[in-house]
């Protein structure tokens, strides 16, 4: 019996050493961007995706006649001038973008996206198609996953656009992957948001209904009272992309209460 106990204790000690060795190896690769871990992962990209999942929620919904973007915009202090903080930016006349994750990284990507759009316009004398803008922007993000001396962008983007009488809603991730959605949620509580959208989404949604659905989806994980000061809504349609002003947002919120 004592032999068995000693044998079992030896096995436990050996197993603990293996686990410790694997954990040490994993930590060794967690700081390297361009080296795969033994399990086949680029751990820094997973950390970037975790930063996105911890960010403020963003919602995108495609309707028959356009695309709606909605995002939570909370400040850390009442002393902030919230007119200087924005979660959405226009890239071209018909294309807008929002994010979940790190705001400074978003600013860099907005600048790159606008530069890509302007270069296309100078060359072809027309707006860049949404699909090409997303493809080139995703290439920039992917380049930052295998270059030395840089880190992945800690942000996921939702791009809303309208060309050839067709609305587009596309998500770009820190890995450089991009994919089109009918409706999606990013950031904190994104699982609850997607579950809500799966129940409420309808391919025949009108643009007004899409705005209401986007606000209701944001409310699913919203902490505190939702007002026109702590959310932003943008709409892309045949008329172009625009952010709703505070009065319009307040009217939509009043209609849902």
PDB file of C-alpha atoms in Angstrom, residues 117-249:
ATOM      1  CA  UNK A 117     -10.180  56.586 -49.721  1.00  0.00           C
ATOM      2  CA  UNK A 118      -8.534  59.805 -50.951  1.00  0.00           C
ATOM      3  CA  UNK A 119      -5.860  57.954 -52.914  1.00  0.00           C
ATOM      4  CA  UNK A 120      -8.573  55.935 -54.655  1.00  0.00           C
ATOM      5  CA  UNK A 121     -10.550  59.096 -55.426  1.00  0.00           C
ATOM      6  CA  UNK A 122      -7.516  60.864 -56.896  1.00  0.00           C
ATOM      7  CA  UNK A 123      -6.785  57.873 -59.112  1.00  0.00           C
ATOM      8  CA  UNK A 124     -10.290  56.952 -60.286  1.00  0.00           C
ATOM      9  CA  UNK A 125     -12.305  60.130 -59.635  1.00  0.00           C
ATOM     10  CA  UNK A 126     -14.991  58.239 -57.714  1.00  0.00           C
ATOM     11  CA  UNK A 127     -15.635  57.033 -54.171  1.00  0.00           C
ATOM     12  CA  UNK A 128     -13.908  53.847 -53.134  1.00  0.00           C
ATOM     13  CA  UNK A 129     -16.314  50.865 -52.914  1.00  0.00           C
ATOM     14  CA  UNK A 130     -16.930  49.680 -49.361  1.00  0.00           C
ATOM     15  CA  UNK A 131     -15.579  46.216 -50.133  1.00  0.00           C
ATOM     16  CA  UNK A 132     -12.239  47.598 -51.333  1.00  0.00           C
ATOM     17  CA  UNK A 133     -11.925  50.029 -48.436  1.00  0.00           C
ATOM     18  CA  UNK A 134     -12.496  47.216 -45.936  1.00  0.00           C
ATOM     19  CA  UNK A 135     -10.089  44.906 -47.748  1.00  0.00           C
ATOM     20  CA  UNK A 136      -7.272  47.473 -47.724  1.00  0.00           C
ATOM     21  CA  UNK A 137      -7.938  48.470 -44.128  1.00  0.00           C
ATOM     22  CA  UNK A 138      -7.912  44.814 -43.044  1.00  0.00           C
ATOM     23  CA  UNK A 139      -4.584  44.404 -44.846  1.00  0.00           C
ATOM     24  CA  UNK A 140      -3.129  47.200 -42.698  1.00  0.00           C
ATOM     25  CA  UNK A 141      -4.416  45.512 -39.529  1.00  0.00           C
ATOM     26  CA  UNK A 142      -3.078  42.131 -40.611  1.00  0.00           C
ATOM     27  CA  UNK A 143       0.341  43.630 -41.372  1.00  0.00           C
ATOM     28  CA  UNK A 144       0.590  44.634 -37.719  1.00  0.00           C
ATOM     29  CA  UNK A 145       0.274  40.977 -36.661  1.00  0.00           C
ATOM     30  CA  UNK A 146       3.525  39.811 -38.260  1.00  0.00           C
ATOM     31  CA  UNK A 147       5.805  42.859 -38.252  1.00  0.00           C
ATOM     32  CA  UNK A 148       8.601  43.404 -35.769  1.00  0.00           C
ATOM     33  CA  UNK A 149       8.525  46.330 -33.363  1.00  0.00           C
ATOM     34  CA  UNK A 150       4.750  46.806 -33.463  1.00  0.00           C
ATOM     35  CA  UNK A 151       1.699  45.287 -31.779  1.00  0.00           C
ATOM     36  CA  UNK A 152      -1.771  44.377 -33.086  1.00  0.00           C
ATOM     37  CA  UNK A 153      -4.420  47.087 -33.028  1.00  0.00           C
ATOM     38  CA  UNK A 154      -6.538  46.695 -29.890  1.00  0.00           C
ATOM     39  CA  UNK A 155      -9.721  47.531 -31.737  1.00  0.00           C
ATOM     40  CA  UNK A 156     -12.430  45.951 -33.887  1.00  0.00           C
ATOM     41  CA  UNK A 157     -14.154  48.092 -36.489  1.00  0.00           C
ATOM     42  CA  UNK A 158     -17.701  48.172 -37.819  1.00  0.00           C
ATOM     43  CA  UNK A 159     -17.824  49.735 -41.283  1.00  0.00           C
ATOM     44  CA  UNK A 160     -21.193  50.876 -42.648  1.00  0.00           C
ATOM     45  CA  UNK A 161     -21.480  51.890 -46.273  1.00  0.00           C
ATOM     46  CA  UNK A 162     -23.788  52.220 -49.213  1.00  0.00           C
ATOM     47  CA  UNK A 163     -22.846  51.775 -52.864  1.00  0.00           C
ATOM     48  CA  UNK A 164     -24.597  50.591 -56.028  1.00  0.00           C
ATOM     49  CA  UNK A 165     -27.930  50.847 -54.174  1.00  0.00           C
ATOM     50  CA  UNK A 166     -26.714  48.198 -51.729  1.00  0.00           C
ATOM     51  CA  UNK A 167     -26.061  48.618 -47.977  1.00  0.00           C
ATOM     52  CA  UNK A 168     -22.956  47.025 -46.463  1.00  0.00           C
ATOM     53  CA  UNK A 169     -22.048  46.196 -42.864  1.00  0.00           C
ATOM     54  CA  UNK A 170     -18.565  44.739 -42.367  1.00  0.00           C
ATOM     55  CA  UNK A 171     -16.505  43.960 -39.262  1.00  0.00           C
ATOM     56  CA  UNK A 172     -12.684  44.059 -39.144  1.00  0.00           C
ATOM     57  CA  UNK A 173     -10.870  42.301 -36.295  1.00  0.00           C
ATOM     58  CA  UNK A 174      -7.344  42.843 -34.876  1.00  0.00           C
ATOM     59  CA  UNK A 175      -6.173  39.711 -36.698  1.00  0.00           C
ATOM     60  CA  UNK A 176      -6.978  41.323 -40.056  1.00  0.00           C
ATOM     61  CA  UNK A 177      -9.979  39.055 -40.631  1.00  0.00           C
ATOM     62  CA  UNK A 178     -13.082  40.755 -42.021  1.00  0.00           C
ATOM     63  CA  UNK A 179     -16.600  39.537 -42.677  1.00  0.00           C
ATOM     64  CA  UNK A 180     -19.989  40.955 -43.588  1.00  0.00           C
ATOM     65  CA  UNK A 181     -22.951  40.892 -41.201  1.00  0.00           C
ATOM     66  CA  UNK A 182     -26.682  41.417 -41.347  1.00  0.00           C
ATOM     67  CA  UNK A 183     -26.520  42.557 -37.719  1.00  0.00           C
ATOM     68  CA  UNK A 184     -23.903  42.211 -35.013  1.00  0.00           C
ATOM     69  CA  UNK A 185     -22.676  43.418 -31.630  1.00  0.00           C
ATOM     70  CA  UNK A 186     -19.121  44.022 -30.386  1.00  0.00           C
ATOM     71  CA  UNK A 187     -17.523  44.947 -27.092  1.00  0.00           C
ATOM     72  CA  UNK A 188     -18.771  44.297 -23.576  1.00  0.00           C
ATOM     73  CA  UNK A 189     -21.760  41.919 -23.337  1.00  0.00           C
ATOM     74  CA  UNK A 190     -21.565  41.225 -27.075  1.00  0.00           C
ATOM     75  CA  UNK A 191     -22.915  37.705 -26.561  1.00  0.00           C
ATOM     76  CA  UNK A 192     -26.123  39.088 -25.063  1.00  0.00           C
ATOM     77  CA  UNK A 193     -26.331  41.645 -27.855  1.00  0.00           C
ATOM     78  CA  UNK A 194     -26.006  39.018 -30.577  1.00  0.00           C
ATOM     79  CA  UNK A 195     -28.572  36.784 -28.883  1.00  0.00           C
ATOM     80  CA  UNK A 196     -31.011  39.714 -28.755  1.00  0.00           C
ATOM     81  CA  UNK A 197     -30.387  40.544 -32.422  1.00  0.00           C
ATOM     82  CA  UNK A 198     -30.958  36.936 -33.473  1.00  0.00           C
ATOM     83  CA  UNK A 199     -34.430  37.160 -31.950  1.00  0.00           C
ATOM     84  CA  UNK A 200     -35.300  40.643 -33.241  1.00  0.00           C
ATOM     85  CA  UNK A 201     -33.599  40.899 -36.624  1.00  0.00           C
ATOM     86  CA  UNK A 202     -35.702  40.789 -39.767  1.00  0.00           C
ATOM     87  CA  UNK A 203     -34.397  41.114 -43.325  1.00  0.00           C
ATOM     88  CA  UNK A 204     -37.354  43.396 -44.156  1.00  0.00           C
ATOM     89  CA  UNK A 205     -36.445  45.983 -41.501  1.00  0.00           C
ATOM     90  CA  UNK A 206     -36.910  49.594 -42.480  1.00  0.00           C
ATOM     91  CA  UNK A 207     -34.231  52.094 -41.508  1.00  0.00           C
ATOM     92  CA  UNK A 208     -36.363  53.611 -38.716  1.00  0.00           C
ATOM     93  CA  UNK A 209     -37.025  50.172 -37.240  1.00  0.00           C
ATOM     94  CA  UNK A 210     -33.302  49.372 -37.435  1.00  0.00           C
ATOM     95  CA  UNK A 211     -32.534  52.464 -35.342  1.00  0.00           C
ATOM     96  CA  UNK A 212     -35.052  51.359 -32.696  1.00  0.00           C
ATOM     97  CA  UNK A 213     -33.626  47.822 -32.679  1.00  0.00           C
ATOM     98  CA  UNK A 214     -30.068  49.141 -32.336  1.00  0.00           C
ATOM     99  CA  UNK A 215     -31.030  51.227 -29.290  1.00  0.00           C
ATOM    100  CA  UNK A 216     -32.861  48.306 -27.689  1.00  0.00           C
ATOM    101  CA  UNK A 217     -29.807  46.079 -28.268  1.00  0.00           C
ATOM    102  CA  UNK A 218     -27.535  48.630 -26.592  1.00  0.00           C
ATOM    103  CA  UNK A 219     -29.923  48.690 -23.633  1.00  0.00           C
ATOM    104  CA  UNK A 220     -29.405  44.951 -23.078  1.00  0.00           C
ATOM    105  CA  UNK A 221     -26.090  45.475 -21.325  1.00  0.00           C
ATOM    106  CA  UNK A 222     -26.255  49.189 -20.595  1.00  0.00           C
ATOM    107  CA  UNK A 223     -25.284  50.281 -17.091  1.00  0.00           C
ATOM    108  CA  UNK A 224     -27.167  53.293 -15.769  1.00  0.00           C
ATOM    109  CA  UNK A 225     -29.629  55.490 -17.625  1.00  0.00           C
ATOM    110  CA  UNK A 226     -29.326  55.800 -21.385  1.00  0.00           C
ATOM    111  CA  UNK A 227     -29.480  59.385 -22.625  1.00  0.00           C
ATOM    112  CA  UNK A 228     -28.640  61.326 -25.758  1.00  0.00           C
ATOM    113  CA  UNK A 229     -25.322  62.231 -24.100  1.00  0.00           C
ATOM    114  CA  UNK A 230     -23.952  58.705 -23.665  1.00  0.00           C
ATOM    115  CA  UNK A 231     -24.805  57.014 -26.972  1.00  0.00           C
ATOM    116  CA  UNK A 232     -24.093  57.816 -30.613  1.00  0.00           C
ATOM    117  CA  UNK A 233     -26.066  56.712 -33.650  1.00  0.00           C
ATOM    118  CA  UNK A 234     -25.002  56.891 -37.275  1.00  0.00           C
ATOM    119  CA  UNK A 235     -26.957  56.068 -40.419  1.00  0.00           C
ATOM    120  CA  UNK A 236     -25.626  55.222 -43.884  1.00  0.00           C
ATOM    121  CA  UNK A 237     -28.110  55.319 -46.771  1.00  0.00           C
ATOM    122  CA  UNK A 238     -28.407  56.464 -50.372  1.00  0.00           C
ATOM    123  CA  UNK A 239     -28.319  60.046 -49.061  1.00  0.00           C
ATOM    124  CA  UNK A 240     -24.931  59.439 -47.421  1.00  0.00           C
ATOM    125  CA  UNK A 241     -23.563  58.801 -43.938  1.00  0.00           C
ATOM    126  CA  UNK A 242     -24.460  61.061 -41.039  1.00  0.00           C
ATOM    127  CA  UNK A 243     -24.484  61.008 -37.271  1.00  0.00           C
ATOM    128  CA  UNK A 244     -27.793  61.783 -35.637  1.00  0.00           C
ATOM    129  CA  UNK A 245     -27.732  64.929 -33.534  1.00  0.00           C
ATOM    130  CA  UNK A 246     -28.660  64.874 -29.848  1.00  0.00           C
ATOM    131  CA  UNK A 247     -32.199  66.074 -30.435  1.00  0.00           C
ATOM    132  CA  UNK A 248     -32.864  63.221 -32.857  1.00  0.00           C
ATOM    133  CA  UNK A 249     -31.363  60.657 -30.481  1.00  0.00           C
TER     134      UNK A 249
END
